[in-house]
PDB file of C-alpha atoms in Angstrom:
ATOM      1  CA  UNK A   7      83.118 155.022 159.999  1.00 70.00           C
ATOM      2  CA  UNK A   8      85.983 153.777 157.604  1.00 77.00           C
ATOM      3  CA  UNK A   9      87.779 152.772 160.983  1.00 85.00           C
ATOM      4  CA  UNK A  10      85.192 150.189 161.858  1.00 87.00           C
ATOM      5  CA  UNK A  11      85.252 148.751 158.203  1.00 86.00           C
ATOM      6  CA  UNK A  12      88.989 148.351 158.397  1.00 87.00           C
ATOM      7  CA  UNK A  13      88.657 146.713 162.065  1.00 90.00           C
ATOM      8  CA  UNK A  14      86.182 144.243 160.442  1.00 91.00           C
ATOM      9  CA  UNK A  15      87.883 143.681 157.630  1.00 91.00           C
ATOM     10  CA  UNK A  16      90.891 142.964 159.603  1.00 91.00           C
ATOM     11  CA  UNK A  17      88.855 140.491 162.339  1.00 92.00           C
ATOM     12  CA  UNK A  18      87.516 138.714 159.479  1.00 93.00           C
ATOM     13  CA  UNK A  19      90.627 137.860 158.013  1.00 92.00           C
ATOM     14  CA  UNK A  20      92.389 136.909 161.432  1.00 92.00           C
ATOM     15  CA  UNK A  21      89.377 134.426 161.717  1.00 93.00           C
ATOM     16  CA  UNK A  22      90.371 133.351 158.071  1.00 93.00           C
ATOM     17  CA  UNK A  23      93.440 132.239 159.342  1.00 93.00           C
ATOM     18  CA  UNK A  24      92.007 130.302 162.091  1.00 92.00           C
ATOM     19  CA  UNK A  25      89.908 128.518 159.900  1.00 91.00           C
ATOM     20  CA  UNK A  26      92.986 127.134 158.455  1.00 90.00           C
ATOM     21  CA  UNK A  27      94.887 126.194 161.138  1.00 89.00           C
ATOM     22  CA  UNK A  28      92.032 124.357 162.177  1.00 85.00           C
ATOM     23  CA  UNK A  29      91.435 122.999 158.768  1.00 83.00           C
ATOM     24  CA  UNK A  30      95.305 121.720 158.894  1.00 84.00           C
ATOM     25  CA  UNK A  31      94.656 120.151 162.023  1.00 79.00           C
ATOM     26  CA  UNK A  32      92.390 117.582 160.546  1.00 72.00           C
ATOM     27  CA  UNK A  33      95.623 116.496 158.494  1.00 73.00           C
ATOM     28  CA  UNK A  34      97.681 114.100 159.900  1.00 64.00           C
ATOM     29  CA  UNK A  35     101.111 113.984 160.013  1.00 62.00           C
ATOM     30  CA  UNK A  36     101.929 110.247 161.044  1.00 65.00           C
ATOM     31  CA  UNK A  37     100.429 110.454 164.213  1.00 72.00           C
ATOM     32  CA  UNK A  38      96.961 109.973 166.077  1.00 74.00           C
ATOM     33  CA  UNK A  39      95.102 112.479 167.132  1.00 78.00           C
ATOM     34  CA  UNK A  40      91.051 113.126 167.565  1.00 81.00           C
ATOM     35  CA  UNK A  41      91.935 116.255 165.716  1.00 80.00           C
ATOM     36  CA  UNK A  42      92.302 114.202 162.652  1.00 79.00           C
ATOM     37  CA  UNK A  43      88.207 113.408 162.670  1.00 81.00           C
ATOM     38  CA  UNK A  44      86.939 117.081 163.131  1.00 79.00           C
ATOM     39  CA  UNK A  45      85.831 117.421 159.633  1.00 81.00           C
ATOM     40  CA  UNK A  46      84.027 114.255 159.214  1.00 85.00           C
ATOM     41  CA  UNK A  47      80.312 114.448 159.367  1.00 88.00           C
ATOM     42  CA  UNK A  48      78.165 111.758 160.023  1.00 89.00           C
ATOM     43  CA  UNK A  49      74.083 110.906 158.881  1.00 87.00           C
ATOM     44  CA  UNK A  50      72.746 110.609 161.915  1.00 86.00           C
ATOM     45  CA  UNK A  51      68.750 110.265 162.137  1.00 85.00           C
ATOM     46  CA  UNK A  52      68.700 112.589 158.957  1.00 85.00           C
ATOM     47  CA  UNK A  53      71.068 115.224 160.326  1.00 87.00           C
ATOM     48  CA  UNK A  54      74.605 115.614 159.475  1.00 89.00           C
ATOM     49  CA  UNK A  55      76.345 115.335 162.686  1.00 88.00           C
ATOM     50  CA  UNK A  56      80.304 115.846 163.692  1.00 89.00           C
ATOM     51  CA  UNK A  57      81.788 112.443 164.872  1.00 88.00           C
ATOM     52  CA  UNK A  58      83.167 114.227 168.048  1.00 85.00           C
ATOM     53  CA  UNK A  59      78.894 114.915 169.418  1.00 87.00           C
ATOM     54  CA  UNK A  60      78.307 111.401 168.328  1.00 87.00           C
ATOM     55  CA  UNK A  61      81.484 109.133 170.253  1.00 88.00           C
ATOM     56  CA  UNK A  62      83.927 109.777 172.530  1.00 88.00           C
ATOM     57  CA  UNK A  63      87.235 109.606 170.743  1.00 88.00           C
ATOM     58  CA  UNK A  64      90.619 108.946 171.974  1.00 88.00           C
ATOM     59  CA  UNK A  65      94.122 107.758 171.179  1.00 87.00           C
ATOM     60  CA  UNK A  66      95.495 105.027 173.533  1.00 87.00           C
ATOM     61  CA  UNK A  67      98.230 105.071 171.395  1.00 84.00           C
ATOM     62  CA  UNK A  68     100.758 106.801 168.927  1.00 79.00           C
ATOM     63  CA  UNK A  69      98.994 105.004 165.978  1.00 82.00           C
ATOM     64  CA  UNK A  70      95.655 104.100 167.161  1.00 87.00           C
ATOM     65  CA  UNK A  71      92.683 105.824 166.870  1.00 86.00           C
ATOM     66  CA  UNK A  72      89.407 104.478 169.267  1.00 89.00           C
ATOM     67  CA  UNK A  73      85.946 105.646 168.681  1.00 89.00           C
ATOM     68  CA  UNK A  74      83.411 104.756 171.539  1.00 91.00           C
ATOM     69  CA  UNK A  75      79.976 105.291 170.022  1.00 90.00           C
ATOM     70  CA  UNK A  76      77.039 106.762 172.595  1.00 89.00           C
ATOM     71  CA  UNK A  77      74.862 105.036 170.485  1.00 85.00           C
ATOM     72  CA  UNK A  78      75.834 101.484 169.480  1.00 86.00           C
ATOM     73  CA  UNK A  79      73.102 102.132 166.088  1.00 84.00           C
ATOM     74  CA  UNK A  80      75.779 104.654 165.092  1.00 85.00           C
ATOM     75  CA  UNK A  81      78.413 102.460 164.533  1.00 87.00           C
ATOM     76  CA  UNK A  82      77.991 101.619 160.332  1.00 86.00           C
ATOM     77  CA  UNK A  83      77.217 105.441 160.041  1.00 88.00           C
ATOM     78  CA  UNK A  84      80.687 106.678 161.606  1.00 88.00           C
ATOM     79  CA  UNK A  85      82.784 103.719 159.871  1.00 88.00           C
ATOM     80  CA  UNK A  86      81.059 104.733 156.544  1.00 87.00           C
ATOM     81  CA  UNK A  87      81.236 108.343 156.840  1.00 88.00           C
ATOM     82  CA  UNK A  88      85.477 108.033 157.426  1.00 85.00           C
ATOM     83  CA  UNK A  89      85.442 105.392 154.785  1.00 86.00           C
ATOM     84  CA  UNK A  90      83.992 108.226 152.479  1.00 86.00           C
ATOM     85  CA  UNK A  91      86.411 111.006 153.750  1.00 81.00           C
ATOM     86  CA  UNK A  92      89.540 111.807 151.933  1.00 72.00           C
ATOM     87  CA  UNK A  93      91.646 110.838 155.126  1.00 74.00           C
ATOM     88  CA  UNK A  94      92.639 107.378 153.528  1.00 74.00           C
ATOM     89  CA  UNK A  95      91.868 105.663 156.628  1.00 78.00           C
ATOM     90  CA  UNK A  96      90.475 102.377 157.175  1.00 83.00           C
ATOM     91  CA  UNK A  97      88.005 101.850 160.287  1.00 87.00           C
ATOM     92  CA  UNK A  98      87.714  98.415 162.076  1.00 87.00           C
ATOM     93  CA  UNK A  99      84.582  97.757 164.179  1.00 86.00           C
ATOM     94  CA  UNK A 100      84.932  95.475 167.099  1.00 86.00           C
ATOM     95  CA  UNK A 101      80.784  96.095 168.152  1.00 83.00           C
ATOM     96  CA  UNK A 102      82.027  97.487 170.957  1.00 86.00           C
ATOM     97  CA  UNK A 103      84.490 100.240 169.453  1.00 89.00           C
ATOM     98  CA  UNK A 104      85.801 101.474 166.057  1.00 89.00           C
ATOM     99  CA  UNK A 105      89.736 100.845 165.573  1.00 89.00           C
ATOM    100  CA  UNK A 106      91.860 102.994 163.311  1.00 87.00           C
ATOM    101  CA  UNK A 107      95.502 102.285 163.211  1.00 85.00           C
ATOM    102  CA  UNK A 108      96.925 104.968 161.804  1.00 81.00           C
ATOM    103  CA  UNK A 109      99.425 103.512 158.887  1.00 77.00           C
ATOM    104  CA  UNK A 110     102.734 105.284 158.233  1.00 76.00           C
ATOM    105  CA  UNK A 111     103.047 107.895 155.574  1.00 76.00           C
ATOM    106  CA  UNK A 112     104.400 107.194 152.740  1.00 79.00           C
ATOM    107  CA  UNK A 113     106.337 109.378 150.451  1.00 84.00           C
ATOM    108  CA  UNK A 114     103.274 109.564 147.807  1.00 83.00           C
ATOM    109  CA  UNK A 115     100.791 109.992 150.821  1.00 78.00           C
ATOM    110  CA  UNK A 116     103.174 113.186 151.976  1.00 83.00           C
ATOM    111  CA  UNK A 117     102.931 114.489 148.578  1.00 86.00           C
ATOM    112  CA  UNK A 118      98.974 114.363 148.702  1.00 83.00           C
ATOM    113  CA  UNK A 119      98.863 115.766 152.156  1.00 84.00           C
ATOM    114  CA  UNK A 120     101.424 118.597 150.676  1.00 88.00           C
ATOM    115  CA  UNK A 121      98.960 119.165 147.886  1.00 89.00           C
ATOM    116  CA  UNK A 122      95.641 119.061 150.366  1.00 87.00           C
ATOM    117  CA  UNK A 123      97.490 121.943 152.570  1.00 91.00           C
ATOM    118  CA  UNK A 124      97.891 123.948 149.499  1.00 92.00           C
ATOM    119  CA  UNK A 125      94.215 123.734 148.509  1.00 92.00           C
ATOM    120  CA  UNK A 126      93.584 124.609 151.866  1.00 91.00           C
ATOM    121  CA  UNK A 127      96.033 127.471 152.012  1.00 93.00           C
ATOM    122  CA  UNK A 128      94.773 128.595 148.474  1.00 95.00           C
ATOM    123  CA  UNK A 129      91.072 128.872 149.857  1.00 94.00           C
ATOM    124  CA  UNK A 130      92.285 130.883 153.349  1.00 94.00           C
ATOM    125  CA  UNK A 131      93.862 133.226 150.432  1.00 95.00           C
ATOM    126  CA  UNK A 132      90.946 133.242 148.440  1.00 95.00           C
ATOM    127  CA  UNK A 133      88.382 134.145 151.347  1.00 94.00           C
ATOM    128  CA  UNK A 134      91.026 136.738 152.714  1.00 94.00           C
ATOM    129  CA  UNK A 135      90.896 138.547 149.023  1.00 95.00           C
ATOM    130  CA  UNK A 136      86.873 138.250 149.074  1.00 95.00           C
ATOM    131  CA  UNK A 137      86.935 140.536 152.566  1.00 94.00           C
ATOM    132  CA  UNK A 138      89.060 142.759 150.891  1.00 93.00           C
ATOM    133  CA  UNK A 139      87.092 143.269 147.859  1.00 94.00           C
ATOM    134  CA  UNK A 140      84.101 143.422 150.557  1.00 93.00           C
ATOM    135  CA  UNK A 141      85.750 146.133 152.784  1.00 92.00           C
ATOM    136  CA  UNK A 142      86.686 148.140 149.876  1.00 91.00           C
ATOM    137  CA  UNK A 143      83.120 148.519 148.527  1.00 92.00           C
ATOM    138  CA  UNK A 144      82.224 149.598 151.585  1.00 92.00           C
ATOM    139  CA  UNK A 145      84.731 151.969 151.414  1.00 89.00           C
ATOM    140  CA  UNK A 146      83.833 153.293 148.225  1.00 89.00           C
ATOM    141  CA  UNK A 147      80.382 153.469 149.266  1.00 90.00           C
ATOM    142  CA  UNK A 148      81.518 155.940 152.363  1.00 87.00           C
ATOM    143  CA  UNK A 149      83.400 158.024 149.574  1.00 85.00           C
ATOM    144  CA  UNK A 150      79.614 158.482 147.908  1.00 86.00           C
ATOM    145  CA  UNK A 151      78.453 159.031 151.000  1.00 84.00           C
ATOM    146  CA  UNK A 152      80.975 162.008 151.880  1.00 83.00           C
ATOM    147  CA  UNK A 153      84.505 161.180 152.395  1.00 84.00           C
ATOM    148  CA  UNK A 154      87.053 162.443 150.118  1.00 87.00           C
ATOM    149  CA  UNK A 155      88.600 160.353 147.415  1.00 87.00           C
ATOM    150  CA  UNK A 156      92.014 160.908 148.880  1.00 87.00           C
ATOM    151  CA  UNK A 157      90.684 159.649 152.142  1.00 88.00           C
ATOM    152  CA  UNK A 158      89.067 157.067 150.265  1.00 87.00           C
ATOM    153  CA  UNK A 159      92.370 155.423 148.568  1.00 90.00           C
ATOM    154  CA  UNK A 160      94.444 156.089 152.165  1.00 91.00           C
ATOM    155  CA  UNK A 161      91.773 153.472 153.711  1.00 88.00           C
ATOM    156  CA  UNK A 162      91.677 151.198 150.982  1.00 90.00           C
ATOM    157  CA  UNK A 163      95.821 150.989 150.946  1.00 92.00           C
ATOM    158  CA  UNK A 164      95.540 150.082 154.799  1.00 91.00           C
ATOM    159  CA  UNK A 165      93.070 147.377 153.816  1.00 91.00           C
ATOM    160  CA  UNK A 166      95.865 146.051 151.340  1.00 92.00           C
ATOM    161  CA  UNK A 167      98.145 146.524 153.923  1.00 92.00           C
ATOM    162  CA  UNK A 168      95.950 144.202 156.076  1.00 89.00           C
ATOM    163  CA  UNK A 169      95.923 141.479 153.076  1.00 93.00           C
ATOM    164  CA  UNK A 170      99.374 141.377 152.081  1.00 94.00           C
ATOM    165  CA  UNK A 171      99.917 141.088 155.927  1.00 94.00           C
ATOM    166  CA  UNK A 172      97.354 137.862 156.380  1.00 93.00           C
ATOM    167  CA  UNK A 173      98.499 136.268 153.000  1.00 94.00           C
ATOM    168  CA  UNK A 174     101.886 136.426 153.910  1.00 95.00           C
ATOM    169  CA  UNK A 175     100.450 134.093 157.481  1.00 95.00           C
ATOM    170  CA  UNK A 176      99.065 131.627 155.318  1.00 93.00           C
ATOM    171  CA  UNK A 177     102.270 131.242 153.836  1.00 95.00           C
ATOM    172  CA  UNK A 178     103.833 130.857 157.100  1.00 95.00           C
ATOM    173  CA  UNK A 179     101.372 128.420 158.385  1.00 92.00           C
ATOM    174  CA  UNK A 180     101.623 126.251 154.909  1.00 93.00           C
ATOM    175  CA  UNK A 181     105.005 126.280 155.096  1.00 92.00           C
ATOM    176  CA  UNK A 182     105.140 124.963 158.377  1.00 90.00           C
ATOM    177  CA  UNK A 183     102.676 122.323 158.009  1.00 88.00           C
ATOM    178  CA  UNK A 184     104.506 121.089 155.227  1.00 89.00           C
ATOM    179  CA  UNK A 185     107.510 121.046 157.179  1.00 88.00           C
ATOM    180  CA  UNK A 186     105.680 118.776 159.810  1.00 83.00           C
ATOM    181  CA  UNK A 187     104.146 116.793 156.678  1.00 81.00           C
ATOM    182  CA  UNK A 188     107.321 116.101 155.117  1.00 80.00           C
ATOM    183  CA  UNK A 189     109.420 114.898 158.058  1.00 77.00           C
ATOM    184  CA  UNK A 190     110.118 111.435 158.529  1.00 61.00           C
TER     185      UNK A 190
END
């Protein structure tokens, strides 16, 4: 029984850190990619909707962003739901298709991307220590149940085992999306 709460605890935190790498895809790092939209939610007919099940998105270029609505009544929706979004980005609507040239970074624009990728890192790390602190209740709960208190504190050092292990990912993820952030 302990076994399977480790092996969750562990899966759980693995998809922790695949939450974040997908989170850091949605940052930009002077290029275009559709990637860049994934977070952005739209109002559509009451629902919020992802941009990517409402327009077919592409990049016909390094620095362009186009966004073919299915539905032309869309359009204002998408342009003012990326307006709203913390991307900094600027939408231009043709009627036909939304524009978005992707600008260079600046050096203060790194820095806030730097500091967005550590709140993001700083939440993986925070989730990752709320499965710990999950798994060891659980733990401690078997121990009530019947397992030994030395058996007890040998799983719960494997589960800090596991954390130390997935912190110390986030770390390497951060560090290389700040790497990618910060080149020029």
């Amino acid at each position: 029984m302990p076994q399977s709460v480790k092996k969750n605890a562990e899966d759980r935190m693995d998809k922790a850190i695949g939450a974040l790498r997908r989170d850091l895809t949605s940052l930009r790092a002077g290029r275009a990619t559709p990637s860049l939209l994934d977070r952005i939610q739209v109002e559509y007919y009451g629902a919020m909707t992802p941009v990517n099940q409402l327009a077919n998105l592409t990049t016909p270029d390094s620095r362009t962003l186009l966004i073919q609505p299915w539905d032309k009544s869309s359009m204002s929706s998408i342009e003012k739901a990326i307006m709203k979004s913390d991307l900094g980005l600027t939408p231009s609507n043709d009627g036909i298709v939304i524009r978005i040239v992707i600008p260079a970074l600046t050096e203060e624009r790194r820095n806030d991307l730097v500091k967005m990728t550590k709140k993001f890192g700083e939440e993986a790390k925070i989730a990752i220590r709320n499965i710990r602190r999950d798994a060891n209740d659980e733990i401690k709960k078997l121990e009530k149940a019947g397992i030994s208190e030395d058996e007890s504190r040998k799983h719960q050092e494997d589960i800090q085992k596991f954390t130390d292990k997935f912190v110390a990912e986030v770390e390497k993820v951060l560090a290389a999306k700040e790497k990618e952030i910060m080149e020029v």
